[in-house]
Amino acid sequence: MGGSSTIVDSINFVDTASSQRIEPGSVNLPPAPWPAHFKTEPTSDQVAKIAANVVDTVNNHFDKVPDLFLDSQAGFWRDHLALTWDLRTLKGKDKIRNFLQAEAQVKKVPLQIQIDESQAFRKPQVGGFAPVNGLKGIQFFITFTSQNGKGRGVVRLVQEHKTEEWKIWTFFLTLDEYRGHPEPKGPNRPKGVEHGGQPGRMNWAQKRQEEINFTKNEPDVLILGCGQGGLTAAARLKMLGVSSLIIDRNPRIGDNWRNRYHQLVLHDPVWYDHLPYLPFPDHWPIFTPKDKLADWFDSYAKALDLNVWLRSTIVSSEYDNSRKAWKVVIRRSFVKSSRPSSSSNPPTAGAPAAQVEEEIEHMELTVYPKHIIQCTGGSGKPNMPTSIPGITGGVFKGDRLCHSSQFTTATPLAKRGSKKAIVVGACNSSHDICQDFYERGYDVTMVQRSSTFVVSSSAALKYLIGPLYSEGGPAVEDADLFLWSHPSEVLKTLQQDLTKLTIEHDAELLAGLDRAGFKLDKGVDGAGLFAKYLQRQGGYYIDVGTSKLIVEGKIAVKSGVGIAAVVEKGLQMEDGEVLEADEIVFATGYSNMRSTAREVFGNEQVGDKVGDVWGWNEEGEMRGIWTRSGHEAFWFHGGNLALARYYSRVVALQIKASLDGFL
């Protein structure tokens, strides 16, 4: 580590307003300070007694619960639908006391908790909290019952330095099961058949067709988008007995991934990406190719009997406040007939499939859902920097100028360097597209507009994801519970430590990027990847090979210089240099999810009423997504597969509560 530390000291990490950028209007919460180390490690008997005292106080002396929290610094109570129908994080004794006394729904049904000793990972034990300074404390999993239902949680305690009392640092509860409504799985699974003589009854296939078409009833929830957000939301709602209909403009389930650029493979590992109720098989590759994921989505929807209308778009929508329901007109399209295109040649080995000419039939149908969930991705419309002079109007005379969302792959060249490509942007998509151009023979230049946090895939696996999500690691639901039990300020502190470790691990790679002129940063407040994602939803690259190409000079970098204009032969930079190109791709990200809501549902109807989406609020919970959006009965759900997995239940439970009149 000594050698890598010396290398790290030589790297120029940018620390500017740009490197600290977060979602506009969101709150940049400071990292929480690490508590003091305990003086003497408690024995297993002492740990059990300390945990039992917490349980006894919560169950029998609820008014004394705030006194269990730290005095020397702020403790945290994080609550995901356990005691209210909201997502809350309370910091400090006063706010915790006010929440428990004035807001928590505990008068009719008191909160009751129990230590979860069902597995070694969950039992009360001394555990490590801080990866760098070695801070340890007591942690244990709990189960609970409340007025809202049943759930689980995690408690962490540390020792007060002066009094040597063990006090709560973080306390987390999240609702798993809606009141009196266990999910129909395991011992509660449906029978699937009704024995006996029943003339004229429908079989399973007929019933499914009736369900999909909603011939006898209206869907409780309309879901827009059939990616991981839409599928996980529909799956969770189904388990709660809430009917839903997913609509998607694409011809096939999974096309939102299938139609993306040729080389795309998930940067997160399989253990982190499982979908609820149907995890990936044991033989699944660690990193999932986009087309394989798309096919899995299709299988997932069929296996879970989810109701999906493809080739379908919203024509109009309005919310009737008196009926507490939406009126949505949907244009649903079907393939009436298809035949091979007259211009298609017979397919050959390795060639794309022959083109098909389809005759499409359209119909307009009206549905009256009580709720709508927008699941069109974690972002909104593509950000194309149209303010750059010459970007529109056909000024550029090369072969292609597009946003990365429109890029599929480059055309292979017979001679390397016979064409040039420019990719504007320096995060995940840009790197993948640059690598695609390079592999197909282009001279490639990446235009880096602002600094980037870079972490190698191996470092991310070892430090950021692997401790919880790995082969032989905790069950994915336990890992999720453990991860989200960290209040955002504590999570940020944890990520600061982990970022130091990833930078040490990647020291030689990062030093090489620095020498190549690639601008690096450490993320918001030095908290690396997770802070960049949760607070900005961009500004990072998980390296799967492109960084080495940059270090070796095989991909050029133009950094720290703005674009003056798009010109006939490429890009005119603000320093006067003209970067020539045959193709230009703008990997410049996406706007807020709110922009899609405006486009689909209109400004007056929805867009002006919902708040901005993403980034933290003043308590450290996410803004606008997975909670009430600002418009009644309208929800946002999205994010990567891991976020979709955990928060789909959070959204579904709130909708169920609303349908039952509790929210």
XYZ file of C-alpha atoms in Angstrom:
663
model
C 0.000 0.000 0.000
C 2.935 2.318 0.601
C 3.922 2.362 -3.058
C 0.386 2.984 -4.231
C -0.013 5.780 -1.660
C 3.009 7.511 -3.148
C 1.477 7.211 -6.600
C -1.865 8.542 -5.350
C -0.137 11.611 -3.926
C 1.199 12.420 -7.393
C -2.229 12.321 -9.096
C -3.951 15.621 -9.775
C -7.552 15.216 -8.599
C -9.797 18.096 -9.602
C -11.748 19.771 -6.787
C -13.905 22.409 -8.421
C -17.560 23.414 -8.466
C -18.028 21.148 -11.473
C -16.589 18.107 -9.685
C -18.942 18.771 -6.748
C -22.030 19.256 -8.911
C -25.300 17.689 -7.721
C -28.861 17.713 -9.028
C -30.140 21.318 -9.080
C -32.317 22.083 -6.079
C -31.190 19.017 -4.125
C -29.369 19.139 -0.787
C -25.699 18.257 -0.392
C -25.709 16.735 3.072
C -22.338 16.577 4.844
C -20.736 13.250 5.723
C -21.531 12.196 9.280
C -18.510 12.041 11.612
C -17.418 8.592 12.707
C -18.224 7.996 16.396
C -15.516 7.156 18.921
C -14.047 3.658 19.235
C -15.144 1.551 22.165
C -12.588 1.211 24.948
C -13.110 -2.507 25.551
C -14.713 -4.927 23.126
C -17.892 -6.392 24.664
C -18.274 -10.129 25.119
C -20.978 -12.050 23.287
C -23.055 -12.150 26.487
C -22.716 -8.386 26.888
C -23.703 -7.847 23.249
C -26.825 -9.974 23.726
C -27.760 -8.040 26.877
C -27.270 -4.644 25.195
C -29.431 -5.691 22.230
C -32.107 -7.067 24.566
C -32.213 -3.740 26.426
C -32.950 -1.910 23.150
C -35.785 -4.327 22.384
C -37.265 -4.008 25.880
C -37.237 -0.213 25.746
C -38.899 -0.070 22.319
C -41.559 -2.624 23.239
C -42.332 -1.563 26.803
C -41.087 1.999 27.315
C -41.587 3.647 23.936
C -41.468 7.180 25.356
C -37.881 6.451 26.480
C -36.645 5.421 23.014
C -35.077 8.813 22.156
C -32.887 8.468 25.245
C -31.295 5.371 23.707
C -29.599 7.519 21.046
C -26.165 9.123 21.183
C -25.564 12.238 23.232
C -22.087 13.145 21.944
C -23.241 13.435 18.329
C -26.384 12.955 16.296
C -27.956 9.546 15.956
C -30.362 8.630 13.152
C -33.803 7.029 12.896
C -34.543 5.974 9.311
C -38.083 4.837 8.554
C -39.349 3.433 5.260
C -43.119 3.091 5.717
C -42.888 1.404 9.109
C -44.503 4.073 11.302
C -45.857 6.451 8.639
C -46.628 6.106 4.938
C -43.569 8.141 4.025
C -39.786 7.846 3.721
C -38.135 9.667 6.602
C -34.720 10.112 8.190
C -34.606 11.912 11.537
C -31.289 13.206 12.824
C -30.691 13.961 16.488
C -32.655 13.262 19.650
C -35.031 16.217 19.341
C -36.204 15.349 15.834
C -36.424 11.662 16.688
C -38.505 12.442 19.791
C -40.841 14.723 17.858
C -41.295 12.129 15.126
C -42.048 9.286 17.514
C -44.417 11.364 19.645
C -46.212 13.456 17.023
C -46.010 11.677 13.666
C -45.461 7.961 14.162
C -48.642 5.880 13.970
C -48.158 3.896 17.164
C -51.200 4.644 19.316
C -53.596 2.017 17.917
C -50.949 -0.605 17.213
C -47.706 -0.074 19.167
C -44.402 -0.801 17.491
C -43.061 -4.173 18.577
C -39.611 -5.406 17.595
C -37.785 -8.693 17.981
C -34.142 -9.644 17.482
C -33.660 -11.722 14.322
C -31.378 -14.633 15.165
C -32.403 -16.808 12.235
C -28.980 -16.512 10.571
C -25.465 -15.705 11.788
C -25.314 -12.546 9.653
C -28.387 -11.171 11.415
C -27.571 -11.967 15.066
C -26.300 -9.350 17.542
C -22.543 -9.122 17.101
C -19.570 -6.790 17.082
C -19.180 -5.593 13.509
C -16.916 -3.271 11.603
C -18.412 0.111 10.676
C -15.480 2.093 9.231
C -13.283 0.398 6.589
C -10.297 2.718 7.094
C -10.047 3.571 10.801
C -11.373 0.225 11.997
C -14.333 1.579 14.003
C -16.446 -1.237 15.389
C -19.757 -1.363 17.174
C -22.727 -3.604 17.873
C -25.145 -4.389 15.073
C -28.145 -6.681 14.733
C -31.160 -7.301 12.538
C -34.707 -7.029 13.872
C -38.211 -7.912 12.773
C -41.176 -5.727 13.691
C -44.927 -5.332 13.614
C -46.616 -1.952 13.381
C -49.939 -0.479 12.371
C -48.803 -0.608 8.747
C -47.790 -4.270 8.744
C -44.640 -6.304 9.248
C -41.054 -5.621 8.333
C -37.399 -5.789 9.200
C -34.657 -3.459 10.319
C -31.066 -2.980 11.398
C -29.743 -1.398 14.610
C -26.191 -0.092 15.148
C -24.822 0.966 18.530
C -21.561 2.598 19.547
C -20.059 3.380 22.921
C -20.125 6.896 24.326
C -16.528 7.856 24.996
C -17.130 9.559 28.358
C -19.830 7.427 29.973
C -18.995 4.151 28.172
C -22.729 3.616 27.685
C -23.817 1.822 24.525
C -26.061 4.127 22.514
C -27.903 3.831 19.209
C -26.150 5.438 16.254
C -28.524 4.284 13.499
C -31.955 2.644 13.711
C -33.671 1.513 10.510
C -37.102 0.042 9.804
C -38.564 -0.878 6.424
C -41.989 -2.359 5.753
C -41.996 -5.763 4.024
C -45.555 -6.992 4.398
C -48.750 -4.977 4.134
C -51.108 -5.212 7.095
C -52.738 -8.646 7.108
C -51.724 -9.372 3.526
C -48.800 -11.813 3.266
C -47.457 -12.232 -0.256
C -48.821 -15.308 -2.096
C -45.547 -17.198 -2.217
C -44.027 -20.196 -0.439
C -46.664 -21.667 1.893
C -49.155 -19.021 0.661
C -48.746 -19.827 -3.038
C -51.966 -20.147 -5.113
C -53.357 -23.615 -5.811
C -53.546 -23.008 -9.578
C -56.531 -25.280 -10.252
C -60.127 -25.861 -9.222
C -60.895 -29.569 -9.254
C -64.313 -30.917 -10.067
C -66.813 -30.708 -12.907
C -67.232 -27.118 -14.112
C -68.703 -27.041 -17.641
C -67.489 -24.195 -19.839
C -64.714 -23.043 -17.543
C -61.663 -21.337 -19.032
C -58.185 -22.796 -18.869
C -55.104 -20.886 -17.713
C -54.256 -19.494 -21.166
C -57.769 -18.139 -21.657
C -57.778 -16.547 -18.226
C -54.420 -14.937 -18.867
C -55.639 -13.424 -22.131
C -58.655 -12.001 -20.350
C -56.409 -10.564 -17.635
C -53.988 -9.021 -20.112
C -56.763 -7.350 -22.128
C -58.694 -6.164 -19.047
C -61.962 -7.194 -20.687
C -63.938 -7.313 -17.409
C -62.261 -4.735 -15.195
C -59.983 -1.700 -15.108
C -56.346 -1.845 -14.023
C -55.742 -0.325 -10.605
C -52.394 0.984 -11.818
C -51.118 1.977 -15.255
C -47.341 1.638 -15.619
C -45.535 3.478 -18.387
C -42.374 1.657 -19.436
C -41.376 -2.012 -19.516
C -37.783 -1.891 -18.265
C -36.614 -2.932 -14.827
C -38.689 -0.187 -13.225
C -41.973 -1.184 -14.824
C -41.446 -4.913 -14.406
C -40.435 -4.747 -10.739
C -43.293 -2.379 -9.877
C -45.825 -4.672 -11.580
C -44.370 -7.727 -9.831
C -44.607 -6.109 -6.388
C -48.159 -4.861 -7.021
C -49.251 -8.321 -8.148
C -48.018 -9.792 -4.871
C -50.197 -7.239 -3.059
C -53.290 -8.167 -5.069
C -53.210 -4.888 -7.016
C -53.875 -5.206 -10.750
C -51.590 -3.332 -13.115
C -51.092 -2.811 -16.823
C -47.683 -2.010 -18.318
C -47.594 -0.219 -21.654
C -44.495 0.292 -23.795
C -43.968 1.761 -27.248
C -41.495 -0.957 -28.264
C -42.429 -4.144 -30.162
C -40.813 -6.481 -27.616
C -40.272 -6.599 -23.891
C -36.622 -5.716 -23.256
C -36.196 -3.486 -26.303
C -35.233 -0.591 -24.044
C -31.975 -2.529 -23.516
C -31.891 -4.487 -26.774
C -31.853 -1.303 -28.890
C -28.922 0.340 -27.104
C -25.368 0.437 -28.412
C -23.785 -2.765 -29.648
C -21.122 -3.297 -26.976
C -23.245 -2.554 -23.928
C -22.768 -4.921 -20.987
C -23.945 -4.149 -17.453
C -21.149 -2.702 -15.332
C -22.735 -4.053 -12.138
C -22.314 -7.753 -11.261
C -25.076 -10.347 -11.283
C -25.281 -10.568 -7.473
C -26.214 -6.878 -7.324
C -28.759 -7.046 -10.163
C -31.261 -9.774 -9.221
C -34.925 -8.972 -9.826
C -37.493 -9.694 -7.083
C -39.046 -13.166 -6.876
C -37.019 -14.586 -9.775
C -33.223 -14.235 -9.344
C -30.810 -14.934 -12.171
C -29.811 -18.622 -12.476
C -26.587 -19.836 -10.880
C -24.887 -20.187 -14.282
C -25.577 -16.559 -15.255
C -22.458 -14.562 -16.225
C -21.106 -12.038 -13.734
C -21.651 -9.169 -16.175
C -24.811 -9.335 -18.270
C -24.823 -8.412 -21.997
C -27.678 -6.120 -22.961
C -29.413 -8.570 -25.298
C -29.257 -11.353 -22.723
C -30.807 -9.006 -20.157
C -33.508 -8.047 -22.649
C -34.437 -11.681 -23.199
C -34.486 -12.232 -19.430
C -36.932 -9.337 -19.033
C -39.236 -11.009 -21.552
C -39.029 -14.317 -19.676
C -39.559 -12.529 -16.349
C -42.783 -10.870 -17.492
C -44.150 -14.180 -18.763
C -43.097 -16.187 -15.693
C -44.716 -13.716 -13.293
C -47.891 -13.317 -15.411
C -47.448 -9.560 -15.798
C -49.903 -7.708 -18.013
C -48.114 -5.907 -20.855
C -49.369 -4.042 -23.913
C -46.591 -3.505 -26.447
C -46.550 -1.006 -29.335
C -48.713 1.181 -27.108
C -48.534 4.905 -26.361
C -50.561 7.437 -24.405
C -52.728 9.687 -26.575
C -54.239 11.736 -23.762
C -54.671 11.651 -20.014
C -56.493 13.563 -17.319
C -57.018 13.070 -13.610
C -60.566 13.267 -12.248
C -60.184 14.437 -8.665
C -63.814 13.716 -7.827
C -63.560 10.075 -8.961
C -59.953 9.720 -7.761
C -59.077 8.085 -11.056
C -57.305 8.799 -14.327
C -58.822 8.696 -17.784
C -56.123 7.564 -20.193
C -56.554 7.044 -23.923
C -54.046 4.522 -25.250
C -53.146 3.891 -28.866
C -52.522 0.145 -29.018
C -51.017 -1.368 -32.159
C -50.939 -4.942 -33.413
C -49.130 -6.699 -36.231
C -51.890 -7.629 -38.678
C -49.527 -9.405 -41.075
C -45.801 -9.654 -41.777
C -43.575 -10.830 -44.598
C -39.882 -10.665 -45.518
C -38.897 -7.358 -47.045
C -38.609 -7.463 -50.832
C -35.215 -5.737 -50.523
C -33.815 -8.331 -48.085
C -31.262 -10.863 -49.208
C -31.288 -14.433 -47.838
C -29.532 -14.461 -44.441
C -25.981 -15.714 -44.222
C -23.989 -16.887 -41.230
C -23.182 -14.000 -38.912
C -25.308 -11.523 -40.868
C -28.177 -9.525 -39.347
C -31.631 -11.057 -39.607
C -33.591 -10.262 -42.744
C -35.810 -7.180 -42.622
C -39.519 -7.809 -42.166
C -42.334 -5.700 -43.563
C -45.229 -5.481 -41.117
C -48.788 -4.319 -41.594
C -49.790 -2.599 -38.371
C -53.347 -2.231 -37.122
C -54.151 0.486 -34.579
C -56.946 0.980 -32.095
C -57.611 3.502 -29.344
C -58.703 2.205 -25.961
C -59.616 4.092 -22.797
C -58.638 2.860 -19.341
C -59.442 4.309 -15.924
C -56.581 3.465 -13.539
C -56.473 4.910 -10.046
C -52.702 5.427 -10.176
C -49.991 5.938 -12.804
C -46.315 5.031 -12.373
C -43.825 6.518 -14.833
C -41.038 3.960 -15.310
C -39.357 5.319 -18.420
C -35.826 5.086 -17.022
C -33.951 6.816 -14.252
C -33.517 9.886 -16.436
C -35.598 11.918 -18.841
C -35.162 13.107 -22.397
C -31.683 12.997 -24.010
C -29.591 16.086 -23.300
C -28.478 17.317 -26.706
C -26.521 20.584 -26.267
C -28.490 22.490 -28.923
C -26.978 25.804 -27.769
C -23.703 24.905 -29.517
C -23.604 26.858 -32.793
C -23.889 24.631 -35.858
C -25.152 21.542 -34.052
C -28.410 21.775 -36.004
C -29.138 22.807 -39.548
C -26.907 20.350 -41.362
C -23.659 22.261 -40.851
C -21.689 19.087 -40.193
C -21.030 17.214 -43.442
C -19.798 13.953 -41.954
C -21.562 10.602 -41.820
C -23.286 10.896 -38.460
C -24.035 13.386 -35.677
C -26.281 12.054 -32.921
C -26.908 11.616 -29.217
C -25.613 8.427 -27.598
C -29.213 7.216 -27.195
C -29.386 6.956 -30.998
C -26.014 5.227 -31.389
C -26.045 1.472 -31.926
C -22.591 0.635 -33.285
C -19.875 1.860 -35.618
C -19.336 0.412 -39.073
C -16.206 -1.807 -39.201
C -13.415 -0.278 -41.293
C -11.169 -2.213 -43.644
C -8.239 0.052 -42.780
C -7.579 1.402 -39.287
C -7.618 5.165 -39.132
C -9.413 5.678 -42.420
C -12.177 7.437 -40.468
C -12.260 9.612 -37.367
C -14.807 9.764 -34.570
C -15.412 12.196 -31.731
C -17.385 11.302 -28.629
C -18.383 14.236 -26.444
C -18.654 13.228 -22.794
C -16.487 11.199 -20.416
C -18.717 8.866 -18.410
C -19.923 5.281 -18.868
C -21.654 5.613 -22.240
C -18.900 7.741 -23.732
C -16.191 5.259 -22.759
C -18.144 2.295 -24.120
C -18.826 4.085 -27.408
C -15.191 5.190 -27.741
C -14.126 1.579 -27.249
C -16.629 0.464 -29.914
C -15.218 2.987 -32.404
C -11.658 1.924 -31.592
C -12.395 -1.771 -31.989
C -13.909 -1.067 -35.403
C -10.862 0.762 -36.678
C -11.560 4.454 -36.083
C -9.235 7.124 -34.795
C -11.164 8.241 -31.712
C -11.077 11.407 -29.626
C -12.989 11.806 -26.402
C -13.954 15.381 -25.541
C -14.090 15.632 -21.751
C -16.188 18.587 -20.632
C -15.628 18.174 -16.876
C -13.770 15.852 -14.524
C -14.832 12.220 -14.020
C -14.652 9.780 -11.127
C -13.073 6.550 -12.382
C -13.069 3.220 -10.576
C -11.968 -0.071 -12.074
C -14.451 -2.911 -12.238
C -12.167 -4.989 -10.024
C -11.977 -2.271 -7.349
C -15.738 -1.743 -7.453
C -16.293 -5.466 -6.999
C -13.767 -5.742 -4.173
C -14.678 -2.683 -2.115
C -17.986 -1.133 -3.182
C -20.206 -4.099 -4.016
C -18.433 -7.336 -3.108
C -18.646 -7.070 0.707
C -22.449 -7.383 0.433
C -23.199 -8.651 -3.066
C -20.970 -11.566 -4.070
C -20.848 -15.322 -4.555
C -21.575 -16.887 -1.187
C -22.476 -13.514 0.347
C -25.636 -12.615 2.253
C -29.036 -13.193 0.658
C -29.821 -10.279 -1.633
C -32.722 -9.098 0.563
C -30.387 -9.059 3.584
C -27.784 -7.155 1.581
C -30.387 -4.584 0.512
C -31.593 -4.187 4.072
C -28.049 -3.699 5.339
C -27.155 -1.191 2.603
C -30.229 1.023 2.920
C -30.093 0.906 6.720
C -27.346 3.530 6.421
C -28.781 7.063 6.548
C -27.446 9.086 3.623
C -24.982 11.064 5.747
C -23.557 7.851 7.176
C -23.524 6.184 3.763
C -21.549 9.143 2.457
C -18.971 8.770 5.218
C -18.695 5.060 4.473
C -18.226 5.800 0.782
C -15.457 8.290 1.563
C -13.520 5.469 3.207
C -14.254 3.017 0.413
C -13.277 5.587 -2.218
C -9.859 5.940 -0.579
C -9.434 2.179 -0.898
C -10.503 2.085 -4.560
C -8.124 4.917 -5.417
C -5.262 3.064 -3.726
C -6.227 -0.071 -5.647
C -6.364 1.808 -8.965
C -3.383 4.086 -8.345
C -1.341 3.105 -11.413
C -4.354 3.251 -13.731
C -5.424 6.662 -12.414
C -1.880 8.008 -12.653
C -1.776 6.891 -16.284
C -5.060 8.676 -17.007
C -3.721 11.810 -15.327
C -0.618 11.722 -17.553
C -2.850 11.298 -20.614
C -4.636 14.536 -19.766
C -7.822 12.934 -18.493
C -9.274 14.995 -15.628
C -10.092 12.991 -12.488
C -12.038 13.745 -9.325
C -13.017 11.897 -6.148
C -16.746 12.548 -6.329
C -18.934 14.794 -4.210
C -17.114 15.379 -0.904
C -14.687 12.617 -1.844
C -17.453 9.994 -1.636
C -16.873 8.531 -5.083
C -19.253 6.424 -7.134
C -22.278 6.170 -4.840
C -22.363 9.915 -4.164
C -22.036 10.671 -7.879
C -24.912 8.330 -8.662
C -27.306 9.238 -5.857
C -26.629 12.974 -5.874
C -26.030 13.604 -9.570
C -26.820 10.397 -11.511
C -23.694 10.782 -13.590
C -20.101 11.938 -13.668
C -18.410 8.541 -13.279
C -16.957 5.631 -15.227
C -16.650 2.017 -14.061
C -13.635 0.951 -16.088
C -13.978 -2.208 -18.148
C -11.064 -1.538 -20.481
C -11.354 1.892 -22.078
C -9.127 3.584 -19.513
C -6.191 1.417 -20.607
C -6.795 2.483 -24.219
C -6.624 6.119 -23.095
C -3.450 5.521 -21.086
C -1.827 3.819 -24.090
C -2.802 6.685 -26.408
C -5.115 4.544 -28.502
C -8.004 6.857 -27.637
C -7.147 10.559 -27.574
C -8.549 12.952 -24.976
C -9.338 16.642 -25.369
C -10.050 17.969 -21.891
C -10.600 21.315 -20.262
C -11.542 23.137 -23.480
C -15.104 23.977 -24.450
C -16.733 23.473 -27.825
C -17.068 26.730 -29.757
C -19.076 25.336 -32.657
C -19.902 22.383 -34.813
C -18.337 23.004 -38.204
C -18.372 21.263 -41.554
C -15.494 18.911 -40.774
C -15.894 18.404 -37.026
C -15.712 20.486 -33.855
C -14.231 23.950 -33.471
C -12.805 24.134 -29.948
C -12.564 27.302 -27.882
C -8.757 27.208 -28.080
C -8.996 27.460 -31.878
C -8.231 23.814 -32.681
C -10.517 22.008 -35.107
C -11.048 18.350 -34.269
C -11.874 16.638 -37.547
C -14.388 13.803 -37.595
C -16.499 11.648 -39.843
C -18.832 10.854 -36.958
C -19.730 12.776 -33.793
C -21.637 11.272 -30.875
C -22.804 13.407 -27.964
C -22.787 11.203 -24.848
C -24.073 14.153 -22.865
C -26.538 12.442 -20.590
C -30.220 12.926 -19.977
C -32.480 15.500 -18.381
C -34.613 15.022 -15.280
C -37.402 12.389 -15.344
C -39.767 15.295 -15.054
C -39.033 16.188 -18.698
C -40.565 12.904 -19.864
C -43.607 13.543 -17.683
C -44.015 16.910 -19.382
C -43.707 15.336 -22.811
C -46.128 12.456 -22.204
C -48.677 13.962 -19.814
C -48.356 17.690 -20.521
C -47.135 20.614 -18.452
C -50.472 21.743 -17.074
C -51.728 18.249 -16.283
C -48.635 16.789 -14.620
C -45.336 18.475 -15.497
C -45.948 21.677 -13.547
C -47.246 19.833 -10.481
C -44.590 17.213 -9.897
C -41.279 18.174 -8.340
C -37.816 17.524 -9.668
C -36.614 13.959 -9.433
C -33.332 12.649 -7.993
C -30.844 13.948 -5.476
C -31.359 14.189 -1.722
C -33.892 16.237 0.184
C -33.050 17.864 3.516
C -33.340 14.514 5.332
C -31.293 12.530 2.828
C -34.199 10.725 1.174
C -34.492 10.900 -2.614
C -36.570 13.681 -4.121
C -39.698 12.953 -6.129
C -39.020 9.293 -6.826
C -40.379 6.283 -4.890
C -42.591 8.633 -2.893
C -45.405 11.076 -3.592
C -44.431 13.134 -6.620
C -46.449 16.298 -6.062
C -49.373 15.165 -8.231
C -51.972 12.948 -6.621
C -51.824 9.304 -7.781
C -48.762 9.865 -9.971
C -45.447 8.162 -9.150
C -41.915 7.962 -10.482
C -39.945 4.721 -10.276
C -36.569 3.992 -11.836
C -32.857 3.599 -11.307
C -30.513 0.672 -11.802
C -31.647 -2.912 -11.229
C -30.658 -2.868 -7.546
C -32.606 0.312 -6.828
C -35.581 -0.970 -8.824
C -35.544 -4.172 -6.784
C -35.644 -2.510 -3.347
C -37.755 0.556 -4.075
C -40.378 -1.261 -6.174
C -41.749 -2.674 -2.923
C -41.703 0.802 -1.349
C -43.773 2.225 -4.227
C -46.180 -0.723 -4.343
C -46.865 -0.604 -0.600
C -47.697 3.103 -0.757
C -50.091 2.552 -3.653
C -51.782 -0.311 -1.809
C -52.191 1.923 1.236
C -53.643 4.677 -0.937
C -56.143 2.300 -2.554
C -57.243 1.268 0.942
C -57.626 4.875 2.070
C -54.661 5.063 4.431
C -52.578 7.515 2.416
